[in-house]
């Protein structure tokens, strides 16, 4: 610090990670008496990044992420810290389903991220067929020993397939885990996305029994697993923008950062033809723009960042006349396994999942209507990104009609696209992350945050933003 001038921090990126970083820099729950000067720069004209809420059918509906996991404390706590505790809404629906042989069937009890932990519920579910049942039976009677790798990471699909059979992966695990990340479990890091599975696989004996021991059954009075906000998830990022403003944080929208310059131990942040000098910079961006900004500063970190691939996702929300939905909907929605299309060819299902939005979040329910949301796009399926909005709607409606027996046409629809939005955590992703973080730390006065590193969920992004702020200087 020069004389009495406070240090200046620039946060680049106004998604949830960057906003959480700015919140932490300003003191977090306990406003700092002597915070640094903070400037947040966001390239678009709005805060929130992937978090998007829209007025749809006369109510505020999340047209992007629609809730967060309550088992991790970060998102819940942040909502309370910024005064949104009264608007937290717990999930209402219970249970999810999967498309098997063209029909929507409820998932059995006892799954942990799609992996069965009990033989009977999964074997009796009718989802797995004889081959699937035999795979489960083998795990109970003659469990296969683990093939441990020397470095301690494995891809989820082959790991589970070896223990429980390929059918379990294709029908249960890949749709769930692949759905969360819009990727394939065949090359998804267990250490980065499902560490308890890795721990369970390294125990002796049955994987199902080991996973049961790793993940105890939640108590009957355990708090709900998922939460949302009655004003939509974007109400969190909007509120963060307001409270940061009240704390004197300067928020610059439509300010795409084009270059970082290192001079005399400080950073020069270039945006819109001006240079903002900073003692510390938090880059809360996806991997690709982060790597562009670090070009010329460290070749190793640029290479590591460029190795993180992204999947694009398209969401289409439908407001539907209840008369168009023939059977009562059960649970919160269903998943569509990649390999479940009868032809298995290039015409595979485009829809990867459907959420019954107003069953999941009852404050969205209106008499005589149903809100459905279809997800399209995965790391190995970029078709929807090339379709027009009208084609996305037609295709999604047609596939939902096949699965659910919908009739007629939707009352209203909205397509929202999330290009290159979900980072793919390949095997050894955590080594890559460690390499990036240490290379960035060596540059001095710099830290990175966001979904690219240690978790894509909103709580993980908040944790990452806050940690990046704490490690800045
Ligand atoms: C379709 C979808 C559904 C999801 N659903 C859920 C869910 O239900 N629950 C959950 O927990 N998680 C969900 N996620 C994951 C989670 O929402 C995201 O991982 C998280 O919001 C990412 O936040 P972020 O701040 O790291 O990145 P982003 O939201 O991508 O924010 C980065 C920001 O940086 C800005 N930016 C980029 N380049 C520059 C630059 N050069 N200068 C300045 N600004 C720049 C961008 O405009 C953007 O605003 C979902 C993700 C997607 C895509």
Short mmCIF file of C-alpha atoms and ligand atoms in Angstrom, two decimals:
data_model
loop_
_atom_site.label_atom_id
_atom_site.label_comp_id
_atom_site.label_asym_id
_atom_site.label_seq_id
_atom_site.Cartn_x
_atom_site.Cartn_y
_atom_site.Cartn_z
CA UNK A 1 0.00 0.00 0.00
CA UNK A 2 1.40 3.41 -0.97
CA UNK A 3 0.83 5.82 1.96
CA UNK A 4 -2.85 5.75 2.96
CA UNK A 5 -4.11 4.77 -0.48
CA UNK A 6 -5.97 1.47 -0.24
CA UNK A 7 -4.91 -1.32 -2.55
CA UNK A 8 -7.04 -1.76 -5.64
CA UNK A 9 -8.46 -5.09 -6.77
CA UNK A 10 -10.07 -5.70 -10.14
CA UNK A 11 -12.44 -8.64 -10.54
CA UNK A 12 -12.90 -9.66 -14.17
CA UNK A 13 -16.21 -11.43 -14.84
CA UNK A 14 -19.63 -10.69 -13.36
CA UNK A 15 -20.96 -14.23 -13.11
CA UNK A 16 -21.63 -15.77 -9.71
CA UNK A 17 -17.91 -16.57 -9.22
CA UNK A 18 -16.77 -12.99 -9.83
CA UNK A 19 -19.56 -11.51 -7.73
CA UNK A 20 -18.69 -13.87 -4.86
CA UNK A 21 -15.03 -12.81 -5.17
CA UNK A 22 -15.99 -9.12 -5.00
CA UNK A 23 -18.27 -9.83 -2.03
CA UNK A 24 -15.43 -11.54 -0.18
CA UNK A 25 -12.96 -8.74 -1.01
CA UNK A 26 -15.43 -6.23 0.44
CA UNK A 27 -15.53 -8.18 3.70
CA UNK A 28 -18.29 -10.71 3.03
CA UNK A 29 -20.85 -11.14 5.79
CA UNK A 30 -18.89 -8.75 8.02
CA UNK A 31 -18.24 -5.69 5.90
CA UNK A 32 -14.55 -4.88 6.11
CA UNK A 33 -13.72 -1.57 7.87
CA UNK A 34 -10.83 -1.00 5.46
CA UNK A 35 -11.66 -2.80 2.21
CA UNK A 36 -9.53 -2.41 -0.89
CA UNK A 37 -10.87 -0.32 -3.75
CA UNK A 38 -12.76 -2.85 -5.85
CA UNK A 39 -13.68 -2.63 -9.52
CA UNK A 40 -15.70 -5.40 -11.19
CA UNK A 41 -15.62 -5.56 -15.00
CA UNK A 42 -18.19 -7.55 -16.94
CA UNK A 43 -18.17 -7.81 -20.71
CA UNK A 44 -21.94 -8.02 -21.20
CA UNK A 45 -24.56 -5.47 -20.18
CA UNK A 46 -25.84 -7.63 -17.30
CA UNK A 47 -24.49 -9.42 -14.24
CA UNK A 48 -25.12 -13.10 -13.55
CA UNK A 49 -23.37 -14.97 -16.38
CA UNK A 50 -25.15 -18.33 -16.69
CA UNK A 51 -27.77 -17.35 -14.06
CA UNK A 52 -30.74 -16.04 -16.01
CA UNK A 53 -34.31 -15.44 -14.91
CA UNK A 54 -37.04 -14.25 -17.27
CA UNK A 55 -40.69 -13.23 -17.06
CA UNK A 56 -42.41 -16.22 -18.67
CA UNK A 57 -46.12 -16.96 -18.57
CA UNK A 58 -46.62 -14.14 -16.01
CA UNK A 59 -44.05 -15.34 -13.48
CA UNK A 60 -40.31 -15.13 -12.92
CA UNK A 61 -38.88 -18.38 -14.25
CA UNK A 62 -35.27 -19.50 -14.32
CA UNK A 63 -34.37 -20.07 -17.95
CA UNK A 64 -30.86 -21.18 -16.94
CA UNK A 65 -29.75 -22.84 -13.69
CA UNK A 66 -32.86 -23.25 -11.55
CA UNK A 67 -31.54 -24.15 -8.09
CA UNK A 68 -28.58 -25.28 -6.07
CA UNK A 69 -27.49 -28.10 -3.86
CA UNK A 70 -28.11 -27.45 -0.17
CA UNK A 71 -25.70 -30.11 1.06
CA UNK A 72 -22.85 -27.66 0.48
CA UNK A 73 -23.31 -24.51 2.56
CA UNK A 74 -21.88 -21.80 0.27
CA UNK A 75 -24.91 -20.78 -1.81
CA UNK A 76 -27.38 -21.04 1.06
CA UNK A 77 -25.12 -18.92 3.27
CA UNK A 78 -24.49 -16.31 0.59
CA UNK A 79 -28.24 -15.90 0.03
CA UNK A 80 -28.62 -15.25 3.74
CA UNK A 81 -25.64 -12.89 3.93
CA UNK A 82 -27.11 -10.64 1.23
CA UNK A 83 -30.58 -10.66 2.80
CA UNK A 84 -32.36 -13.14 0.53
CA UNK A 85 -32.90 -15.75 3.27
CA UNK A 86 -36.67 -15.10 3.25
CA UNK A 87 -36.92 -15.93 -0.44
CA UNK A 88 -35.23 -19.34 -0.24
CA UNK A 89 -37.59 -22.08 -1.46
CA UNK A 90 -36.92 -25.80 -0.85
CA UNK A 91 -37.47 -28.34 -3.62
CA UNK A 92 -40.95 -29.86 -3.53
CA UNK A 93 -40.99 -32.81 -5.91
CA UNK A 94 -39.18 -36.01 -5.05
CA UNK A 95 -37.68 -38.59 -7.34
CA UNK A 96 -36.65 -38.51 -10.97
CA UNK A 97 -37.20 -40.77 -13.93
CA UNK A 98 -35.32 -42.08 -16.93
CA UNK A 99 -36.36 -43.01 -20.46
CA UNK A 100 -36.00 -46.74 -21.00
CA UNK A 101 -37.26 -48.43 -24.16
CA UNK A 102 -39.05 -45.20 -25.09
CA UNK A 103 -40.98 -44.93 -21.81
CA UNK A 104 -40.50 -42.63 -18.82
CA UNK A 105 -39.83 -44.85 -15.77
CA UNK A 106 -39.10 -43.79 -12.19
CA UNK A 107 -35.55 -44.31 -10.92
CA UNK A 108 -35.20 -46.76 -8.03
CA UNK A 109 -34.33 -45.69 -4.49
CA UNK A 110 -30.78 -45.99 -3.24
CA UNK A 111 -28.91 -44.34 -6.11
CA UNK A 112 -25.99 -42.01 -5.45
CA UNK A 113 -25.54 -39.86 -8.58
CA UNK A 114 -26.99 -42.73 -10.55
CA UNK A 115 -24.87 -45.48 -8.98
CA UNK A 116 -26.94 -48.12 -7.14
CA UNK A 117 -26.03 -48.72 -3.52
CA UNK A 118 -28.58 -51.54 -2.98
CA UNK A 119 -29.19 -54.62 -5.07
CA UNK A 120 -32.94 -55.13 -4.76
CA UNK A 121 -34.37 -51.69 -5.60
CA UNK A 122 -32.17 -51.44 -8.73
CA UNK A 123 -32.64 -55.09 -9.75
CA UNK A 124 -36.44 -54.94 -9.34
CA UNK A 125 -36.80 -51.56 -11.08
CA UNK A 126 -37.29 -53.18 -14.48
CA UNK A 127 -34.81 -50.67 -15.96
CA UNK A 128 -31.73 -52.81 -16.29
CA UNK A 129 -32.84 -56.06 -17.93
CA UNK A 130 -31.25 -59.41 -17.16
CA UNK A 131 -27.74 -58.30 -18.11
CA UNK A 132 -27.94 -55.34 -15.79
CA UNK A 133 -29.26 -57.48 -12.95
CA UNK A 134 -26.42 -59.96 -13.43
CA UNK A 135 -23.88 -57.12 -13.21
CA UNK A 136 -25.37 -56.03 -9.89
CA UNK A 137 -25.53 -59.61 -8.58
CA UNK A 138 -21.87 -60.15 -9.40
CA UNK A 139 -20.95 -57.09 -7.33
CA UNK A 140 -22.75 -58.60 -4.33
CA UNK A 141 -21.55 -62.21 -4.73
CA UNK A 142 -18.14 -62.06 -6.42
CA UNK A 143 -17.10 -58.40 -6.48
CA UNK A 144 -14.34 -57.51 -8.89
CA UNK A 145 -11.18 -56.17 -7.30
CA UNK A 146 -10.23 -52.61 -8.16
CA UNK A 147 -7.63 -51.85 -10.81
CA UNK A 148 -5.93 -48.95 -9.09
CA UNK A 149 -4.13 -46.42 -11.19
CA UNK A 150 -0.86 -44.97 -9.92
CA UNK A 151 -2.08 -41.37 -9.74
CA UNK A 152 -5.46 -41.77 -8.17
CA UNK A 153 -7.97 -40.73 -10.78
CA UNK A 154 -10.21 -42.76 -13.06
CA UNK A 155 -13.00 -42.12 -15.52
CA UNK A 156 -16.38 -42.75 -13.98
CA UNK A 157 -17.96 -44.83 -16.76
CA UNK A 158 -15.31 -47.56 -17.05
CA UNK A 159 -14.86 -47.63 -13.27
CA UNK A 160 -18.56 -48.34 -12.64
CA UNK A 161 -18.85 -50.61 -15.69
CA UNK A 162 -16.06 -52.84 -14.39
CA UNK A 163 -17.77 -53.22 -11.04
CA UNK A 164 -21.50 -53.16 -11.90
CA UNK A 165 -21.69 -53.73 -15.63
CA UNK A 166 -22.07 -51.48 -18.68
CA UNK A 167 -25.88 -51.50 -18.53
CA UNK A 168 -25.86 -49.66 -15.20
CA UNK A 169 -23.59 -46.99 -16.67
CA UNK A 170 -25.62 -46.49 -19.84
CA UNK A 171 -29.03 -46.47 -18.14
CA UNK A 172 -28.37 -44.73 -14.83
CA UNK A 173 -24.94 -43.19 -14.31
CA UNK A 174 -24.22 -41.60 -17.68
CA UNK A 175 -27.62 -39.87 -17.98
CA UNK A 176 -27.28 -38.39 -14.48
CA UNK A 177 -23.61 -37.48 -14.23
CA UNK A 178 -23.33 -36.82 -17.96
CA UNK A 179 -26.45 -34.64 -17.70
CA UNK A 180 -25.03 -32.46 -14.93
CA UNK A 181 -21.87 -31.77 -16.92
CA UNK A 182 -23.31 -32.12 -20.46
CA UNK A 183 -20.54 -34.65 -21.03
CA UNK A 184 -19.81 -38.33 -21.14
CA UNK A 185 -18.85 -40.37 -18.10
CA UNK A 186 -16.50 -42.37 -20.34
CA UNK A 187 -13.88 -39.65 -19.97
CA UNK A 188 -15.11 -37.80 -16.86
CA UNK A 189 -12.79 -37.51 -13.88
CA UNK A 190 -14.06 -39.35 -10.81
CA UNK A 191 -11.70 -37.40 -8.54
CA UNK A 192 -13.05 -34.05 -9.76
CA UNK A 193 -16.76 -34.85 -10.07
CA UNK A 194 -17.51 -37.82 -7.83
CA UNK A 195 -14.71 -38.29 -5.27
CA UNK A 196 -16.74 -40.56 -2.99
CA UNK A 197 -17.10 -43.00 -5.87
CA UNK A 198 -13.32 -43.09 -6.23
CA UNK A 199 -12.94 -43.64 -2.49
CA UNK A 200 -15.57 -46.42 -2.55
CA UNK A 201 -13.96 -48.11 -5.55
CA UNK A 202 -10.70 -48.34 -3.64
CA UNK A 203 -12.27 -50.29 -0.79
CA UNK A 204 -12.25 -54.05 -0.90
CA UNK A 205 -15.35 -55.97 -1.96
CA UNK A 206 -18.67 -54.75 -3.28
CA UNK A 207 -18.81 -51.25 -4.79
CA UNK A 208 -22.45 -50.89 -3.75
CA UNK A 209 -21.63 -51.70 -0.14
CA UNK A 210 -18.58 -49.42 -0.12
CA UNK A 211 -20.61 -46.54 -1.55
CA UNK A 212 -23.28 -47.11 1.12
CA UNK A 213 -20.57 -46.70 3.73
CA UNK A 214 -19.18 -43.56 2.08
CA UNK A 215 -22.57 -41.87 1.66
CA UNK A 216 -24.78 -42.47 4.69
CA UNK A 217 -28.54 -42.43 4.10
CA UNK A 218 -29.77 -38.91 4.98
CA UNK A 219 -31.77 -38.69 8.22
CA UNK A 220 -35.53 -38.30 7.89
CA UNK A 221 -35.28 -34.75 9.25
CA UNK A 222 -32.32 -33.79 7.02
CA UNK A 223 -32.77 -30.41 5.30
CA UNK A 224 -33.98 -30.46 1.68
CA UNK A 225 -31.35 -31.32 -0.90
CA UNK A 226 -32.07 -28.50 -3.36
CA UNK A 227 -33.09 -24.89 -3.00
CA UNK A 228 -34.02 -22.01 -5.22
CA UNK A 229 -35.04 -18.38 -4.76
CA UNK A 230 -38.62 -17.23 -5.27
CA UNK A 231 -37.36 -14.32 -7.40
CA UNK A 232 -35.27 -16.70 -9.51
CA UNK A 233 -31.57 -17.44 -9.32
CA UNK A 234 -30.75 -14.16 -11.01
CA UNK A 235 -32.19 -12.36 -7.97
CA UNK A 236 -29.01 -13.49 -6.17
CA UNK A 237 -26.65 -11.93 -8.69
CA UNK A 238 -28.82 -8.79 -8.94
CA UNK A 239 -28.81 -8.42 -5.16
CA UNK A 240 -25.07 -8.97 -5.04
CA UNK A 241 -24.69 -6.17 -7.60
CA UNK A 242 -26.81 -3.86 -5.40
CA UNK A 243 -25.07 -4.61 -2.11
CA UNK A 244 -21.63 -4.35 -3.71
CA UNK A 245 -22.67 -0.98 -5.09
CA UNK A 246 -23.74 0.11 -1.60
CA UNK A 247 -20.30 -0.91 -0.34
CA UNK A 248 -18.64 1.33 -2.89
CA UNK A 249 -17.60 -1.36 -5.37
CA UNK A 250 -17.48 0.08 -8.87
CA UNK A 251 -19.31 -2.20 -11.27
CA UNK A 252 -18.56 -1.66 -14.93
CA UNK A 253 -20.91 -3.43 -17.32
CA UNK A 254 -20.19 -3.67 -21.07
CA UNK A 255 -16.50 -3.64 -20.14
CA UNK A 256 -14.79 -6.59 -21.88
CA UNK A 257 -11.25 -6.92 -20.58
CA UNK A 258 -8.97 -7.28 -23.58
CA UNK A 259 -5.47 -7.40 -22.10
CA UNK A 260 -3.50 -7.59 -18.87
CA UNK A 261 -0.19 -5.83 -18.54
CA UNK A 262 2.36 -6.25 -15.76
CA UNK A 263 4.25 -3.09 -14.89
CA UNK A 264 6.21 -2.28 -11.75
CA UNK A 265 4.56 -4.96 -9.63
CA UNK A 266 1.03 -3.82 -10.57
CA UNK A 267 -1.42 -4.99 -13.21
CA UNK A 268 -2.83 -2.81 -15.95
CA UNK A 269 -6.31 -4.00 -16.92
CA UNK A 270 -7.26 -2.89 -20.44
CA UNK A 271 -10.93 -2.48 -21.32
CA UNK A 272 -12.81 -0.09 -23.62
CA UNK A 273 -9.63 1.87 -24.40
CA UNK A 274 -8.81 2.63 -20.74
CA UNK A 275 -6.26 1.06 -18.40
CA UNK A 276 -7.17 0.43 -14.77
CA UNK A 277 -4.17 -0.07 -12.49
CA UNK A 278 -4.57 -2.78 -9.87
CA UNK A 279 -2.54 -4.42 -7.11
CA UNK A 280 -4.51 -7.63 -7.54
CA UNK A 281 -6.73 -9.14 -10.25
CA UNK A 282 -9.22 -12.00 -9.90
CA UNK A 283 -10.00 -13.66 -13.24
CA UNK A 284 -13.47 -15.15 -12.74
CA UNK A 285 -13.95 -16.27 -16.32
CA UNK A 286 -14.25 -19.50 -18.29
CA UNK A 287 -10.92 -21.10 -19.24
CA UNK A 288 -10.76 -19.77 -22.81
CA UNK A 289 -10.98 -16.01 -22.06
CA UNK A 290 -8.68 -16.57 -19.05
CA UNK A 291 -6.08 -18.15 -21.31
CA UNK A 292 -6.36 -15.25 -23.79
CA UNK A 293 -5.67 -12.75 -21.00
CA UNK A 294 -2.69 -14.73 -19.71
CA UNK A 295 -1.14 -15.07 -23.16
CA UNK A 296 2.41 -13.73 -23.00
CA UNK A 297 2.55 -13.99 -19.20
CA UNK A 298 2.96 -17.75 -18.75
CA UNK A 299 2.94 -20.31 -21.58
CA UNK A 300 2.42 -23.25 -19.22
CA UNK A 301 -0.80 -21.87 -17.76
CA UNK A 302 -2.08 -20.96 -21.23
CA UNK A 303 -1.52 -24.56 -22.35
CA UNK A 304 -3.22 -25.99 -19.27
CA UNK A 305 -6.23 -23.67 -19.69
CA UNK A 306 -6.56 -24.45 -23.39
CA UNK A 307 -6.84 -28.14 -22.53
CA UNK A 308 -10.21 -27.58 -20.83
CA UNK A 309 -12.94 -28.27 -23.36
CA UNK A 310 -16.47 -26.91 -23.10
CA UNK A 311 -19.91 -28.20 -24.04
CA UNK A 312 -22.73 -26.01 -25.31
CA UNK A 313 -26.24 -26.39 -23.93
CA UNK A 314 -29.61 -25.13 -25.18
CA UNK A 315 -32.61 -24.94 -22.85
CA UNK A 316 -36.18 -24.62 -24.05
CA UNK A 317 -38.94 -23.82 -21.59
CA UNK A 318 -42.53 -24.65 -22.51
CA UNK A 319 -45.79 -23.39 -20.98
CA UNK A 320 -48.25 -26.15 -21.66
CA UNK A 321 -52.00 -26.51 -21.27
CA UNK A 322 -52.53 -29.16 -18.58
CA UNK A 323 -54.94 -30.89 -20.98
CA UNK A 324 -51.97 -31.60 -23.28
CA UNK A 325 -50.30 -33.71 -20.60
CA UNK A 326 -52.17 -37.02 -20.47
CA UNK A 327 -50.80 -38.65 -17.32
CA UNK A 328 -50.11 -37.07 -13.93
CA UNK A 329 -46.42 -36.17 -13.73
CA UNK A 330 -44.37 -37.94 -11.09
CA UNK A 331 -41.17 -36.56 -9.57
CA UNK A 332 -39.16 -33.61 -10.85
CA UNK A 333 -38.42 -34.77 -14.39
CA UNK A 334 -36.59 -37.35 -16.43
CA UNK A 335 -33.26 -38.08 -18.08
CA UNK A 336 -32.69 -39.41 -21.57
CA UNK A 337 -29.79 -41.87 -21.86
CA UNK A 338 -27.48 -41.22 -24.78
CA UNK A 339 -27.77 -44.74 -26.10
CA UNK A 340 -31.53 -45.14 -25.64
CA UNK A 341 -32.63 -44.16 -29.17
CA UNK A 342 -33.87 -47.22 -31.07
CA UNK A 343 -31.69 -46.45 -34.12
CA UNK A 344 -28.61 -45.48 -32.06
CA UNK A 345 -27.42 -43.66 -35.16
CA UNK A 346 -27.00 -40.04 -36.12
CA UNK A 347 -30.64 -39.41 -35.32
CA UNK A 348 -30.15 -39.96 -31.58
CA UNK A 349 -32.45 -38.11 -29.19
CA UNK A 350 -31.51 -34.43 -29.00
CA UNK A 351 -33.19 -33.92 -25.61
CA UNK A 352 -30.95 -35.01 -22.73
CA UNK A 353 -33.34 -34.20 -19.87
CA UNK A 354 -36.71 -32.70 -19.06
CA UNK A 355 -37.50 -30.83 -15.84
CA UNK A 356 -41.06 -30.48 -14.55
CA UNK A 357 -40.34 -26.94 -13.38
CA UNK A 358 -43.57 -26.28 -11.52
CA UNK A 359 -43.54 -29.67 -9.78
CA UNK A 360 -39.99 -29.08 -8.65
CA UNK A 361 -40.68 -25.50 -7.50
CA UNK A 362 -44.32 -25.17 -6.42
CA UNK A 363 -44.30 -21.35 -6.31
CA UNK A 364 -44.23 -21.55 -10.14
CA UNK A 365 -47.43 -23.63 -10.37
CA UNK A 366 -50.60 -22.18 -11.96
CA UNK A 367 -53.94 -23.95 -12.33
CA UNK A 368 -54.49 -25.52 -15.72
CA UNK A 369 -50.87 -25.16 -16.85
CA UNK A 370 -47.64 -27.11 -16.73
CA UNK A 371 -44.10 -25.73 -17.11
CA UNK A 372 -41.63 -28.09 -18.80
CA UNK A 373 -38.01 -27.48 -19.58
CA UNK A 374 -35.99 -29.54 -22.05
CA UNK A 375 -32.18 -29.56 -22.17
CA UNK A 376 -30.34 -30.23 -25.42
CA UNK A 377 -26.63 -30.52 -26.19
CA UNK A 378 -23.65 -32.40 -24.81
CA UNK A 379 -19.94 -32.50 -25.37
CA UNK A 380 -20.50 -35.14 -28.06
CA UNK A 381 -23.67 -33.63 -29.53
CA UNK A 382 -23.51 -30.07 -30.83
CA UNK A 383 -26.52 -30.39 -33.18
CA UNK A 384 -28.88 -28.05 -31.29
CA UNK A 385 -26.32 -25.23 -31.36
CA UNK A 386 -26.69 -25.17 -35.15
CA UNK A 387 -30.52 -25.25 -35.23
CA UNK A 388 -32.80 -22.20 -35.33
CA UNK A 389 -34.92 -21.47 -32.25
CA UNK A 390 -38.00 -22.71 -34.13
CA UNK A 391 -36.24 -26.00 -34.98
CA UNK A 392 -35.09 -26.43 -31.36
CA UNK A 393 -38.68 -25.96 -30.16
CA UNK A 394 -40.11 -28.35 -32.76
CA UNK A 395 -37.54 -31.03 -32.07
CA UNK A 396 -37.79 -30.76 -28.29
CA UNK A 397 -41.61 -30.76 -28.37
CA UNK A 398 -41.69 -33.73 -30.69
CA UNK A 399 -39.32 -35.77 -28.50
CA UNK A 400 -41.14 -34.82 -25.28
CA UNK A 401 -44.40 -35.83 -26.97
CA UNK A 402 -42.91 -39.23 -27.81
CA UNK A 403 -41.76 -39.80 -24.23
CA UNK A 404 -44.71 -38.28 -22.37
CA UNK A 405 -47.58 -38.62 -24.84
CA UNK A 406 -48.09 -34.84 -25.04
CA UNK A 407 -50.82 -33.63 -27.40
CA UNK A 408 -51.41 -30.33 -29.20
CA UNK A 409 -48.87 -27.55 -29.21
CA UNK A 410 -47.26 -25.53 -26.40
CA UNK A 411 -48.92 -22.28 -25.29
CA UNK A 412 -45.58 -20.51 -25.16
CA UNK A 413 -41.92 -21.40 -25.50
CA UNK A 414 -38.55 -19.76 -24.87
CA UNK A 415 -35.17 -20.92 -26.13
CA UNK A 416 -32.02 -19.83 -24.27
CA UNK A 417 -28.57 -20.83 -25.42
CA UNK A 418 -25.47 -21.35 -23.32
CA UNK A 419 -22.59 -21.70 -25.77
CA UNK A 420 -19.36 -23.22 -24.42
CA UNK A 421 -20.77 -23.06 -20.93
CA UNK A 422 -19.99 -26.36 -19.22
CA UNK A 423 -16.32 -27.28 -18.71
CA UNK A 424 -15.47 -30.94 -19.21
CA UNK A 425 -13.52 -32.37 -16.30
CA UNK A 426 -11.45 -35.09 -17.92
CA UNK A 427 -9.34 -37.61 -15.98
CA UNK A 428 -6.64 -35.82 -13.93
CA UNK A 429 -8.52 -32.54 -14.10
CA UNK A 430 -7.52 -31.75 -10.52
CA UNK A 431 -3.83 -31.99 -11.45
CA UNK A 432 -4.50 -29.50 -14.23
CA UNK A 433 -6.29 -27.21 -11.78
CA UNK A 434 -3.41 -27.39 -9.30
CA UNK A 435 -0.97 -26.59 -12.11
CA UNK A 436 -3.05 -23.58 -13.19
CA UNK A 437 -3.45 -22.24 -9.67
CA UNK A 438 0.22 -22.51 -8.82
CA UNK A 439 1.37 -20.99 -12.13
CA UNK A 440 -1.07 -18.10 -11.63
CA UNK A 441 0.10 -17.59 -8.03
CA UNK A 442 3.71 -17.34 -9.28
CA UNK A 443 2.70 -14.36 -11.44
CA UNK A 444 1.84 -12.46 -8.24
CA UNK A 445 -1.30 -10.45 -7.39
CA UNK A 446 -3.43 -12.74 -9.53
CA UNK A 447 -5.92 -15.51 -8.85
CA UNK A 448 -8.48 -17.45 -10.85
CA UNK A 449 -12.03 -18.52 -10.02
CA UNK A 450 -14.96 -20.14 -11.73
CA UNK A 451 -16.60 -23.28 -12.97
CA UNK A 452 -13.48 -24.35 -14.90
CA UNK A 453 -11.62 -25.53 -11.81
CA UNK A 454 -13.12 -27.29 -8.79
CA UNK A 455 -16.83 -27.80 -9.44
CA UNK A 456 -19.42 -26.44 -11.86
CA UNK A 457 -22.31 -26.12 -9.38
CA UNK A 458 -23.28 -22.71 -8.00
CA UNK A 459 -22.03 -23.50 -4.44
CA UNK A 460 -18.64 -24.62 -5.83
CA UNK A 461 -18.39 -21.45 -7.96
CA UNK A 462 -19.15 -19.29 -4.90
CA UNK A 463 -16.49 -21.16 -2.91
CA UNK A 464 -14.02 -20.69 -5.74
CA UNK A 465 -14.70 -16.93 -6.01
CA UNK A 466 -14.35 -16.39 -2.29
CA UNK A 467 -11.15 -18.48 -2.11
CA UNK A 468 -9.65 -16.56 -5.06
CA UNK A 469 -10.33 -13.30 -3.24
CA UNK A 470 -8.72 -14.55 -0.03
CA UNK A 471 -5.61 -15.78 -1.83
CA UNK A 472 -5.11 -12.58 -3.87
CA UNK A 473 -2.52 -10.99 -1.57
C1 LIG B 1 -27.54 -24.50 -18.77
C2 LIG B 1 -26.91 -24.59 -17.42
C3 LIG B 1 -27.65 -25.04 -16.34
C4 LIG B 1 -27.05 -25.12 -15.08
N1 LIG B 1 -27.82 -25.51 -14.01
C5 LIG B 1 -27.29 -25.46 -12.78
C6 LIG B 1 -28.11 -25.67 -11.64
O1 LIG B 1 -29.33 -25.88 -11.74
N2 LIG B 1 -27.53 -25.64 -10.42
C7 LIG B 1 -26.19 -25.37 -10.25
O2 LIG B 1 -25.70 -25.35 -9.11
N3 LIG B 1 -25.40 -25.12 -11.32
C8 LIG B 1 -25.92 -25.13 -12.56
N4 LIG B 1 -25.13 -24.83 -13.64
C9 LIG B 1 -23.72 -24.50 -13.43
C10 LIG B 1 -23.52 -23.06 -12.95
O3 LIG B 1 -24.64 -22.27 -13.18
C11 LIG B 1 -22.32 -22.41 -13.62
O4 LIG B 1 -21.20 -23.28 -13.54
C12 LIG B 1 -21.97 -21.08 -12.97
O5 LIG B 1 -23.07 -20.19 -13.00
C13 LIG B 1 -20.75 -20.47 -13.65
O6 LIG B 1 -20.48 -19.23 -13.04
P1 LIG B 1 -19.13 -18.44 -13.35
O7 LIG B 1 -19.24 -17.12 -12.69
O8 LIG B 1 -17.97 -19.28 -13.02
O9 LIG B 1 -19.11 -18.27 -14.95
P2 LIG B 1 -20.10 -17.49 -15.89
O10 LIG B 1 -21.49 -17.56 -15.40
O11 LIG B 1 -19.79 -17.99 -17.26
O12 LIG B 1 -19.63 -15.98 -15.76
C14 LIG B 1 -18.48 -15.49 -16.40
C15 LIG B 1 -18.73 -14.03 -16.76
O13 LIG B 1 -17.55 -13.47 -17.34
C16 LIG B 1 -17.92 -12.60 -18.38
N5 LIG B 1 -16.76 -12.45 -19.26
C17 LIG B 1 -16.26 -13.34 -20.16
N6 LIG B 1 -15.15 -12.83 -20.75
C18 LIG B 1 -14.94 -11.61 -20.19
C19 LIG B 1 -13.95 -10.59 -20.37
N7 LIG B 1 -12.94 -10.73 -21.23
N8 LIG B 1 -14.06 -9.44 -19.64
C20 LIG B 1 -15.06 -9.27 -18.74
N9 LIG B 1 -16.03 -10.20 -18.55
C21 LIG B 1 -15.96 -11.35 -19.26
C22 LIG B 1 -19.11 -13.30 -19.02
O14 LIG B 1 -19.90 -12.39 -19.76
C23 LIG B 1 -19.83 -13.85 -17.79
O15 LIG B 1 -20.79 -12.95 -17.30
C24 LIG B 1 -25.69 -24.76 -14.92
C25 LIG B 1 -24.95 -24.31 -16.01
C26 LIG B 1 -25.55 -24.21 -17.25
C27 LIG B 1 -24.75 -23.70 -18.41
#
